[in-house]
Coordinates of C-alpha atoms in Angstrom, one line a residue:
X1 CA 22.3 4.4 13.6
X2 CA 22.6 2.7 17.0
X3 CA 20.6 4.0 19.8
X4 CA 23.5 6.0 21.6
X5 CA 23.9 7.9 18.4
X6 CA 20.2 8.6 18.1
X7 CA 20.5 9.9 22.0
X8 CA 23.5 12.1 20.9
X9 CA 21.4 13.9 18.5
X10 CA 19.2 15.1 20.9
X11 CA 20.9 15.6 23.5
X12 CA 23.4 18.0 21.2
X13 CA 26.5 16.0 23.6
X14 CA 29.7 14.3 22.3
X15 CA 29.3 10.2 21.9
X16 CA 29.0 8.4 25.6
X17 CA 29.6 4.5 25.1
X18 CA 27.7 2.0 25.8
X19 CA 29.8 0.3 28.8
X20 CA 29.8 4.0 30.1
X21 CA 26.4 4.3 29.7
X22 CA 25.5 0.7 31.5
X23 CA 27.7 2.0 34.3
X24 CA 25.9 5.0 34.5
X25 CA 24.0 5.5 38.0
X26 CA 20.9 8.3 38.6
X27 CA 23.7 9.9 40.9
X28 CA 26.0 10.7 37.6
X29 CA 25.6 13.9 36.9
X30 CA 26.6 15.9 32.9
X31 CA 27.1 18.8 31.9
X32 CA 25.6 19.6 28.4
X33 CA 26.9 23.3 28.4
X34 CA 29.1 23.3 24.7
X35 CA 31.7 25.4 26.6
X36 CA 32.4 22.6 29.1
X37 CA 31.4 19.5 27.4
X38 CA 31.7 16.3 29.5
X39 CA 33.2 17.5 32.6
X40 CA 31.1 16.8 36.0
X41 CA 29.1 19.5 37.3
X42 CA 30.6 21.4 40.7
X43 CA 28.0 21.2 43.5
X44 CA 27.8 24.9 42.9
X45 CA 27.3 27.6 40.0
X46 CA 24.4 28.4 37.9
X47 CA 25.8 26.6 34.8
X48 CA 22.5 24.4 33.4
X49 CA 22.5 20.8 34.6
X50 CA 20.9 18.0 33.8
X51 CA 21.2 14.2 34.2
X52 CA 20.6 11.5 31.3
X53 CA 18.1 9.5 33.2
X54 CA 15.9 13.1 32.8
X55 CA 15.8 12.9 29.0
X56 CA 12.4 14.6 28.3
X57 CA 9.6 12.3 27.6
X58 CA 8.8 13.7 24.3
X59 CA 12.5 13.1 22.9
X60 CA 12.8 10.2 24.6
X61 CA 9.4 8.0 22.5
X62 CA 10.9 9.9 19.7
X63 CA 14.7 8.2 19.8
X64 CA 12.7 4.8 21.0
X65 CA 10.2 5.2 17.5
X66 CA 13.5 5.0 15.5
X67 CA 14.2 1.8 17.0
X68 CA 14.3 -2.3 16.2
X69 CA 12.6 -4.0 19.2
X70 CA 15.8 -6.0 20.1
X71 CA 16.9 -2.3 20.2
X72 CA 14.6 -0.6 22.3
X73 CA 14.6 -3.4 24.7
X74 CA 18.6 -3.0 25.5
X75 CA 17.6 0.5 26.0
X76 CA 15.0 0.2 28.3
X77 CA 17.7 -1.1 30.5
X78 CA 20.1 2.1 30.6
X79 CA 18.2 3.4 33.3
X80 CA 15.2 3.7 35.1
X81 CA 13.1 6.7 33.3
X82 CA 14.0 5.2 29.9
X83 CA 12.4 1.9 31.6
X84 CA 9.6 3.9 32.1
X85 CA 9.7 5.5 28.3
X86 CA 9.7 1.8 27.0
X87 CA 6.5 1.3 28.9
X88 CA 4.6 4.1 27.4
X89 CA 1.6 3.7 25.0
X90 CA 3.6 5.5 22.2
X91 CA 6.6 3.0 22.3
X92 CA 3.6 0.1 21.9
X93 CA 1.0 1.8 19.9
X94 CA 2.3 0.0 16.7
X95 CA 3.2 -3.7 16.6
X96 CA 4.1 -5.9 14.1
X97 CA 4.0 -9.9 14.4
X98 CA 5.9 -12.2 11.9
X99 CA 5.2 -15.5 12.3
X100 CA 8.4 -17.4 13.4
X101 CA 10.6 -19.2 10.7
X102 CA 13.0 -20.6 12.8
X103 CA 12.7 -22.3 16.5
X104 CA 13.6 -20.3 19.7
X105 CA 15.1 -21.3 22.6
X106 CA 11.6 -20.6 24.6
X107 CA 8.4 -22.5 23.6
X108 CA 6.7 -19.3 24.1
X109 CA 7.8 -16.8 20.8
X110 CA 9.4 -13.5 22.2
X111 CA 6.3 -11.3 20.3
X112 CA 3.6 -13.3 22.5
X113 CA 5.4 -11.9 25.7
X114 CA 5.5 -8.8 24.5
X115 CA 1.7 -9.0 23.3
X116 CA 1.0 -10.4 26.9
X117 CA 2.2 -7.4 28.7
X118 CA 1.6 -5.1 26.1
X119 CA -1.1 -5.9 24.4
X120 CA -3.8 -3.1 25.4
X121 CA -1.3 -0.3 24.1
X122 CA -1.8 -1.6 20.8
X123 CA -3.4 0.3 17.9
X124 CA -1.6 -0.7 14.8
X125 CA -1.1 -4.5 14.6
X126 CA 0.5 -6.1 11.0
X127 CA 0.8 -9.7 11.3
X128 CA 3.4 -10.9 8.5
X129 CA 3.9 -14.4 7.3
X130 CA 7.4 -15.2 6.0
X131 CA 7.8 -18.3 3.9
X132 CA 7.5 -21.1 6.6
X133 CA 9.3 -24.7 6.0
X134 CA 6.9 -27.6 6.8
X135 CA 8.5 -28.3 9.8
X136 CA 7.7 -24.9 11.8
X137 CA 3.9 -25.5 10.3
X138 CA 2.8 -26.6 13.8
X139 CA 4.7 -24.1 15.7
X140 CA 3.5 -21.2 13.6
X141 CA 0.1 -22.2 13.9
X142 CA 0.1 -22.3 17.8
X143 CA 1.8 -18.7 18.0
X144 CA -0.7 -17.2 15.5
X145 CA -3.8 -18.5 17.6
X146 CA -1.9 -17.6 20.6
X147 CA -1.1 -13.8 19.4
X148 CA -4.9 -13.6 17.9
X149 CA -6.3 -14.9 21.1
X150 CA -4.5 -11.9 23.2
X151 CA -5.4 -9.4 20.5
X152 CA -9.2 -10.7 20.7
X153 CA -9.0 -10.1 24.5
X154 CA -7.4 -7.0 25.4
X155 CA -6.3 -4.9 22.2
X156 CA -9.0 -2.5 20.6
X157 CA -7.1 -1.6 17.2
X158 CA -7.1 1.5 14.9
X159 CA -5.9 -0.6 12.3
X160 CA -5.2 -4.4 11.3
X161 CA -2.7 -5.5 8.4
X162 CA -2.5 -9.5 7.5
X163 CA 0.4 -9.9 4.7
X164 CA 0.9 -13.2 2.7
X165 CA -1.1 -15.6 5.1
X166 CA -2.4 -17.9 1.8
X167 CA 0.6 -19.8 1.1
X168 CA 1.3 -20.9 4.8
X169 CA -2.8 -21.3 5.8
X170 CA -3.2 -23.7 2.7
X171 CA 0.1 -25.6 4.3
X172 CA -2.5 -27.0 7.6
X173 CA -4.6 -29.9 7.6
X174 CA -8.1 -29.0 7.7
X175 CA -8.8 -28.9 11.2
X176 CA -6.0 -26.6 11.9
X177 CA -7.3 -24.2 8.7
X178 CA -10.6 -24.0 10.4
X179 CA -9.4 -23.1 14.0
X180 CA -7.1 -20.5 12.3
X181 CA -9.7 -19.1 10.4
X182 CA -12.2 -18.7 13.2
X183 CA -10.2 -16.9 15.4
X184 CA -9.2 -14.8 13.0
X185 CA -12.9 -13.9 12.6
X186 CA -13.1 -13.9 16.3
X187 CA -10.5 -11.1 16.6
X188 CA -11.9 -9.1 13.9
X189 CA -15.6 -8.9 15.2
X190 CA -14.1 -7.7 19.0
X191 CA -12.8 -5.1 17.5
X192 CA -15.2 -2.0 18.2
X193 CA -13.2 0.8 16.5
X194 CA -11.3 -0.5 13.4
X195 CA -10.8 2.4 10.8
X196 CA -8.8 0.0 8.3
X197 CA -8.2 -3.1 7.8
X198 CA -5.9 -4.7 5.6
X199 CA -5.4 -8.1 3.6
X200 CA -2.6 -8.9 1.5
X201 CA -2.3 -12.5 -0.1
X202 CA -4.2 -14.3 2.1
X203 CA -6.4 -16.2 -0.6
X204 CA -9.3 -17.0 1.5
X205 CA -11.9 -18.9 0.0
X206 CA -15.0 -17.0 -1.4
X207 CA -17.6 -17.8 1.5
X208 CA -14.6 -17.4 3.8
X209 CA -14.3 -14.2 2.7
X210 CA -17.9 -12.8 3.5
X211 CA -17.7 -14.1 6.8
X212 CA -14.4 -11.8 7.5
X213 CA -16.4 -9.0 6.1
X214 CA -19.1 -9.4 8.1
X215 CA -16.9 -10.1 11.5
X216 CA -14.8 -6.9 10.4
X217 CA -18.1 -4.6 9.9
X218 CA -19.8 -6.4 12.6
X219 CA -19.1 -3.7 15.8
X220 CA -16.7 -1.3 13.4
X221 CA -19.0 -0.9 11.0
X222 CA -19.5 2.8 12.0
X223 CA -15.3 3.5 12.3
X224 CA -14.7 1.8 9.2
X225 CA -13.2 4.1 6.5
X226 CA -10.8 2.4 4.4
X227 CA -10.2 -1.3 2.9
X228 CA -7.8 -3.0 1.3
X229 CA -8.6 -6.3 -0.2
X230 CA -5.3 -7.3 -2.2
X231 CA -5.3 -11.5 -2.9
X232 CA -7.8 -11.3 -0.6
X233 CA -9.8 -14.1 -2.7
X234 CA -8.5 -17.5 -4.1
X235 CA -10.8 -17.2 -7.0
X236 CA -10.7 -21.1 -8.1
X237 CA -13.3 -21.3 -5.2
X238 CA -15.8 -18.7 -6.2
X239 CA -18.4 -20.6 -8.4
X240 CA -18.8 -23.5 -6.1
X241 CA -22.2 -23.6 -5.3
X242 CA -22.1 -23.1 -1.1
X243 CA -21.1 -19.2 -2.8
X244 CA -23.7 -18.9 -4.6
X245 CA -25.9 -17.3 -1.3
X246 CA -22.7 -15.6 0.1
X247 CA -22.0 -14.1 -3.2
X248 CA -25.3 -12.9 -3.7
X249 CA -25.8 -11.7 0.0
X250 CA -22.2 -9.5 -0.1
X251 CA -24.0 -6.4 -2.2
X252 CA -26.4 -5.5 0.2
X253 CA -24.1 -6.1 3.3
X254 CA -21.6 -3.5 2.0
X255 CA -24.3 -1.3 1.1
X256 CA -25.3 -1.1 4.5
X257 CA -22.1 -1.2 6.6
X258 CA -19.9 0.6 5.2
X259 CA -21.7 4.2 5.7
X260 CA -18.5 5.9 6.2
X261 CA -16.2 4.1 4.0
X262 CA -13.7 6.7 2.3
X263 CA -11.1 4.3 0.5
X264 CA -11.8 0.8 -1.4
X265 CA -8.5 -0.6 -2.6
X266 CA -9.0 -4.0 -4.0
X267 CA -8.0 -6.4 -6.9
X268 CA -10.6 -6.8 -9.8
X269 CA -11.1 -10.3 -8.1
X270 CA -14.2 -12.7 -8.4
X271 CA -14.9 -10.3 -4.7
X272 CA -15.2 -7.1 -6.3
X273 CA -17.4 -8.4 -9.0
X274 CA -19.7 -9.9 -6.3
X275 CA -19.5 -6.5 -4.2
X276 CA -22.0 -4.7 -6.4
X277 CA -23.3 -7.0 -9.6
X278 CA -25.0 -10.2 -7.5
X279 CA -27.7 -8.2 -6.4
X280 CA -31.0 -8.8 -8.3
X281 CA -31.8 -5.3 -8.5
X282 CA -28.4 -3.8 -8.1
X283 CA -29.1 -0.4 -9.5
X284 CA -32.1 0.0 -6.7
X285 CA -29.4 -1.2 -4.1
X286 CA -27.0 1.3 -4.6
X287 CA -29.3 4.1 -4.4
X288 CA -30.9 3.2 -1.2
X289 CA -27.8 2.3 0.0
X290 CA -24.9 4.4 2.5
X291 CA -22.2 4.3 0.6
X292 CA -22.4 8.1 0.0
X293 CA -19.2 8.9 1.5
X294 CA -16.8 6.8 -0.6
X295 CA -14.5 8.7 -2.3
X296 CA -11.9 6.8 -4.1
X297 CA -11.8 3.6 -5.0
X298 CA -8.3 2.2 -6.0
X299 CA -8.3 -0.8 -8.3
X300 CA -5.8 -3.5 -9.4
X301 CA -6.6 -5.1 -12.5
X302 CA -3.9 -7.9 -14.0
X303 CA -5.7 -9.1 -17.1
X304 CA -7.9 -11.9 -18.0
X305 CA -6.3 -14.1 -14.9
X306 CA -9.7 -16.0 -14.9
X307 CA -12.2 -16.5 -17.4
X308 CA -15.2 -16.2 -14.9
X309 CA -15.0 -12.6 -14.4
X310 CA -18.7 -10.5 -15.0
X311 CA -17.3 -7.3 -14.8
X312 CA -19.1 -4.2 -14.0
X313 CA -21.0 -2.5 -16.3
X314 CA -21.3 1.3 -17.1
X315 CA -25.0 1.7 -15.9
X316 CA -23.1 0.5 -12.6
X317 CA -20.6 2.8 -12.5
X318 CA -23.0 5.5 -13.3
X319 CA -25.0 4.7 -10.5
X320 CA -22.3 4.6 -8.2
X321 CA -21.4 8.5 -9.1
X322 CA -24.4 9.5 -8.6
X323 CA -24.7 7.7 -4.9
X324 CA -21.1 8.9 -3.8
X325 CA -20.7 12.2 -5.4
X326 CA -17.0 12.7 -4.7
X327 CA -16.0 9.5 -6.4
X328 CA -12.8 9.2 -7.8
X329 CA -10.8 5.9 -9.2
X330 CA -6.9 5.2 -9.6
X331 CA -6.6 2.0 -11.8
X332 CA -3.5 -0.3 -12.0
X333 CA -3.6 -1.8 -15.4
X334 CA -1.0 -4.6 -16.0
X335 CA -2.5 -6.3 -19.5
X336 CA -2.2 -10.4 -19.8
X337 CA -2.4 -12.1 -23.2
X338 CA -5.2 -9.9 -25.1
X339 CA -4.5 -5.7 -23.8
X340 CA -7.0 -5.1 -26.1
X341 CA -9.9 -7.1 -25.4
X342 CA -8.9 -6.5 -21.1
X343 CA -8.7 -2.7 -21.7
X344 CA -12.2 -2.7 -23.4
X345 CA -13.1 -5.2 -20.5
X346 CA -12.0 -3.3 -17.5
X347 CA -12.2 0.3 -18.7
X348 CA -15.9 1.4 -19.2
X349 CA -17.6 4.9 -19.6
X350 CA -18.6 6.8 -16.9
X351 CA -15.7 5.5 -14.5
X352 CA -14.1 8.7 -12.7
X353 CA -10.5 7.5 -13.7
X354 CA -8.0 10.3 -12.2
X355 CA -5.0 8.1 -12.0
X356 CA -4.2 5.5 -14.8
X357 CA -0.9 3.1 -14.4
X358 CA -0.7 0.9 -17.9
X359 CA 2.0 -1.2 -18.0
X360 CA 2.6 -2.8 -21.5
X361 CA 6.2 -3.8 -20.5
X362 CA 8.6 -6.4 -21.9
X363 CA 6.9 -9.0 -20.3
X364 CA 3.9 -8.7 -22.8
X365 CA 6.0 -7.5 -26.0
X366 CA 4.5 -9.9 -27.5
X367 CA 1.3 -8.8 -27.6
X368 CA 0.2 -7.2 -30.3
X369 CA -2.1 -3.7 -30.0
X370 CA -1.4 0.0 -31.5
X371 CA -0.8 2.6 -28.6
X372 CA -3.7 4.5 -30.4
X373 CA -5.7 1.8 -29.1
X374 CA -5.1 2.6 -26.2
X375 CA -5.9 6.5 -26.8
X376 CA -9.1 6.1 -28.3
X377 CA -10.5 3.7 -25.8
X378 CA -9.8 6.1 -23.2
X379 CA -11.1 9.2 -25.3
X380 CA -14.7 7.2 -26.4
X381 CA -15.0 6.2 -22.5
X382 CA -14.3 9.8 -21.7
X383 CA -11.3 9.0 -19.5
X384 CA -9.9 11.9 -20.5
X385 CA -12.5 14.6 -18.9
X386 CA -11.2 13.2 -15.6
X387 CA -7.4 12.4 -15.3
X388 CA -5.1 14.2 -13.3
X389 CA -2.6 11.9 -13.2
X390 CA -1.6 9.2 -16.4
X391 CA 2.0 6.6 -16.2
X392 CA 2.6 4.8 -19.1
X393 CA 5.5 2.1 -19.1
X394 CA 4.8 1.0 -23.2
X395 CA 8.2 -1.1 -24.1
X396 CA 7.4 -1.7 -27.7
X397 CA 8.3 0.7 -29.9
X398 CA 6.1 3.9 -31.1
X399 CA 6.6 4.9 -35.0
X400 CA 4.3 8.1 -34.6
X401 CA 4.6 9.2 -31.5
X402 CA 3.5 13.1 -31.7
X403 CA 0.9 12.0 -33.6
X404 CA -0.6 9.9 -31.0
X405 CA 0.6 11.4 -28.0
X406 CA -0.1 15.2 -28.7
X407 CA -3.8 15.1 -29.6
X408 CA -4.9 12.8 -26.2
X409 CA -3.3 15.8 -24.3
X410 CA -4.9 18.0 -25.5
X411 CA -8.1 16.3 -24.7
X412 CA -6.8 16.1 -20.8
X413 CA -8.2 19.3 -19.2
X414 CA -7.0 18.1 -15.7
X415 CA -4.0 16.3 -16.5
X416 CA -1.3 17.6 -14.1
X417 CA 1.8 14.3 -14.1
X418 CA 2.7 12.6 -17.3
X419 CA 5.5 10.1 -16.4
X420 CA 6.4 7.9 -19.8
X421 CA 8.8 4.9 -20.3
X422 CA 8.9 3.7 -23.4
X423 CA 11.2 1.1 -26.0
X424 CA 13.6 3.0 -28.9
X425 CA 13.1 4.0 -31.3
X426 CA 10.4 6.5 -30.6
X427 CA 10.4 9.1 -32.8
X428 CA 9.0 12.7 -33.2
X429 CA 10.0 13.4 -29.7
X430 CA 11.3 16.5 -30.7
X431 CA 8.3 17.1 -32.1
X432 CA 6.8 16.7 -28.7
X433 CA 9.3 19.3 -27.2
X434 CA 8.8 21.8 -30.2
X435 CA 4.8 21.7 -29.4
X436 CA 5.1 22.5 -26.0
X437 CA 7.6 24.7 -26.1
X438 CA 5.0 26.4 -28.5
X439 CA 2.3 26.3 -26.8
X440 CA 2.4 25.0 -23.1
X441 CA -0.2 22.6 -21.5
X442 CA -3.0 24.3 -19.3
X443 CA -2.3 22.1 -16.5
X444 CA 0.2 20.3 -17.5
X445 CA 2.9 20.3 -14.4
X446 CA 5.6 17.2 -14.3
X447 CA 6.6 15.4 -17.7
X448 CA 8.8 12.3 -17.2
X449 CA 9.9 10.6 -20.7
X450 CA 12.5 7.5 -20.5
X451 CA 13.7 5.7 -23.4
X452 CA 15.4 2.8 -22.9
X453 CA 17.1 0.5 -25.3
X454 CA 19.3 3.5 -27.3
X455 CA 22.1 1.1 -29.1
X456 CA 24.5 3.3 -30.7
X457 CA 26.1 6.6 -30.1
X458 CA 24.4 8.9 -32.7
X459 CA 20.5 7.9 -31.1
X460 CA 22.3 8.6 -27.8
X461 CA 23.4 12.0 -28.8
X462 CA 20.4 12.9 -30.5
X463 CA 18.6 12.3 -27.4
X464 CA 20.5 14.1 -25.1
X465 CA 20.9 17.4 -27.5
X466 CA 17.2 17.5 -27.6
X467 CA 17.2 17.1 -23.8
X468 CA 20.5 19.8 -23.3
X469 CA 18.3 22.2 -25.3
X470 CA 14.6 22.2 -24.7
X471 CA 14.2 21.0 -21.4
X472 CA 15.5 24.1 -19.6
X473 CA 13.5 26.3 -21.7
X474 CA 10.6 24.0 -20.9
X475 CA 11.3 24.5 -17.2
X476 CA 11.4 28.0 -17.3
X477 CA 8.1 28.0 -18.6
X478 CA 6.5 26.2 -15.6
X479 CA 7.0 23.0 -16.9
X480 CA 8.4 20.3 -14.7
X481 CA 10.5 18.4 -17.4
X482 CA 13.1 15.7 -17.7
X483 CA 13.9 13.4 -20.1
X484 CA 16.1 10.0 -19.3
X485 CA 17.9 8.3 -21.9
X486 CA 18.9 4.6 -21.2
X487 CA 21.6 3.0 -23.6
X488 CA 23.3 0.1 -24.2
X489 CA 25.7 1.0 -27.0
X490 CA 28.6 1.3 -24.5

């Protein structure tokens, strides 16, 4: 949608051009009556009249918010109040900065400029690194400590994003790396009233990494209520031995700077270990410590990627439910080499799992461990007392299905979305249907089941007769159902 056909929208007239639009003048007047539609107003009559350069402000930020900046820009020059709409906080008050790929005509980028002028209006800043070739290292570099410098000066952000700085930070020469990284911390500790700060694959080392926490909680420690630490941590670096103070220092810094934290969304990296087992008394820490308003922690974990990890233990996880009450946890399981040994690893009684994502999917089908593993791990770490939500993508194929499904459902007082995708043959899924058509899950609400792989007609038609025939009997019962067939026969 171009930006005259946003306008048109609002504005409820038929299309004006663009050259009719450029040739507009404030002394053009419209008439926006449907009866009449384009034809100039007469210098008298009551008929209503309006011209476009008096778009309303509110409409106006709202057709510039659908806009590309290259976009907004051609717009500002229509006229002189939508000038004036480009200038307004609402049109600035999120920005986002890719690092250039490619050379400009200018030596200064076309973001800085923008930044320059613009810079104070700022409250949402991502800055995005595409892949950069080795010859636009040096320029990159420059505009990044350029853009960082005017953020650090006049921009007091709401929130901060940094997405896939590792591989182009590990490009520079040392010297460069170090300037980089200290005016990153720079920006970060001007910053007064952060509420969430983001970091995406930016593979910092492990010190380097305590340092931005502590520039990030240094003056927004108070405003602070949601992280996201995602590749935030190369973890090759963290046992070198300048860590070993940082690491042990990190527990009690976010014990007491993170008082109003909400949200923790992090990798199970070598950091999260570090945030809460370095401590020599950790148990002591986290009851004397602020955390009490942390309420959900979400948590990535991608198998045994490296050997080093401690892990948290239940006694830590028990403490931390008792310091932050309203704890919940949505875990992100994708198994490596040994599901069984991770799941045993990374899943631990007394964590307040509401949202479990297990992905066994072709990828691993070579690893070898019963789905009723999986069940029974989750029943003797009483998983099941809390989970509201539970996606399963298991592409290996289930003999008894009912017989291992059915039972863990039963045990899921809270369990409201069940979304399944699983390898054929499965059988007993009718089974499945039968039972709750029987008797209907409490609080069950939303059942997704896909089964993928279905090579020849008669599986295919089986399927979908079991789908034609319960599924809308299931629905009228409350039950949100549907069942997907893939096949590959055809």
């Amino acid at each position: 949608m171009t930006t005259f056909d946003i306008a048109e929208n609002f504005m409820d007239a038929d299309v004006i051009h663009c050259t009719e639009m450029q040739n507009m003048n404030e002394g053009d007047e419209w008439n926006f009556d449907d009866t009449v539609p384009n034809e100039p107003i007469a210098a008298e009559g009551s008929q209503k009249q309006a011209k476009w350069s008096q778009l309303p402000t509110v409409p106006l930020e709202l057709v510039y918010s659908f806009l590309s900046r290259s976009d907004q820009s051609h717009m500002a020059q229509v006229c002189r109040k939508w000038s004036d709409g480009y200038n307004s906080p609402s049109v600035w008050k999120t920005f986002k900065f890719h690092l250039p790929e490619t050379e400009f005509s200018t030596e200064i980028y076309p973001e800085i400029k923008s930044a320059r002028k613009y810079g104070a209006m700022f409250r949402h800043v991502e800055i995005v690194c595409s892949r950069i070739s080795p010859t636009m290292s040096d320029i990159a570099w420059r505009q990044l400590k350029v853009f960082l410098h005017i953020l650090t000066n006049k921009s007091q952000l709401m929130s901060v994003k940094f997405r896939n700085l590792g591989s182009y930070l590990h490009q520079l020469d040392t010297m460069n790396y170090d300037d980089i990284f200290r005016n990153i911390a720079n920006f970060l500790e001007s910053q007064q009233f952060l509420k969430k700060v983001e970091f995406h694959d930016c593979n910092f080392r492990f010190q380097e990494s305590v340092e931005l926490f502590k520039a990030m909680s240094e003056k927004s420690r108070e405003s602070l209520t949601h992280l996201v630490f995602r590749g935030f941590v190369d973890d090759e670096s963290v046992n070198l031995e300048q860590n070993r103070v940082a690491a042990e220092s990190l527990p009690k810094l976010i014990s007491e700077r993170l008082s109003n934290l909400k949200i923790l969304e992090t990798d199970h990296s070598s950091f999260f270990d570090n945030m809460f087992s370095r401590h020599p008394n950790t148990t002591d820490m986290l009851r004397n410590s602020q955390l009490h308003s942390l309420s959900k922690v979400i948590l990535h974990c991608e198998g045994f990627k490296q050997q080093r990890y401690r892990g948290l233990t239940p006694t830590i996880w028990r403490c931390l439910r008792q310091v932050c009450p309203e704890l919940v946890v949505e875990l992100y399981f994708l198994p490596g080499s040994q599901p069984r040994r991770e799941i045993e690893f990374f899943v631990l009684p007394d964590m307040p799992i509401t949202l479990l994502d297990f992905r066994l999917d072709r990828l691993h089908a070579s690893s070898t461990m019963d789905i009723n593993i999986l069940f029974n791990h989750l029943l003797a770490c009483r998983i099941n007392n809390h989970l509201v939500a539970f996606y399963l993508v298991w592409m290996r194929s289930i003999p008894d299905l009912a017989s291992a499904l059915l039972p863990f459902l039963r045990a899921c007082p809270k369990l409201k979305c069940l979304q399944m995708f699983t390898h054929h043959p499965v059988n007993d899924i009718e089974d499945i249907l039968r039972s709750w058509l029987e008797t209907r899950p409490e609080s069950l609400e939303e059942v997704l089941i896909s089964i993928s792989n279905v090579r020849n007609e008669d599986d295919y038609m089986s399927l979908t007769t079991l789908a034609d025939e319960y599924v809308p009997l299931l629905q009228v019962l409350g039950l949100n159902i549907f069942l997907i067939i893939d096949s590959n026969w055809r």
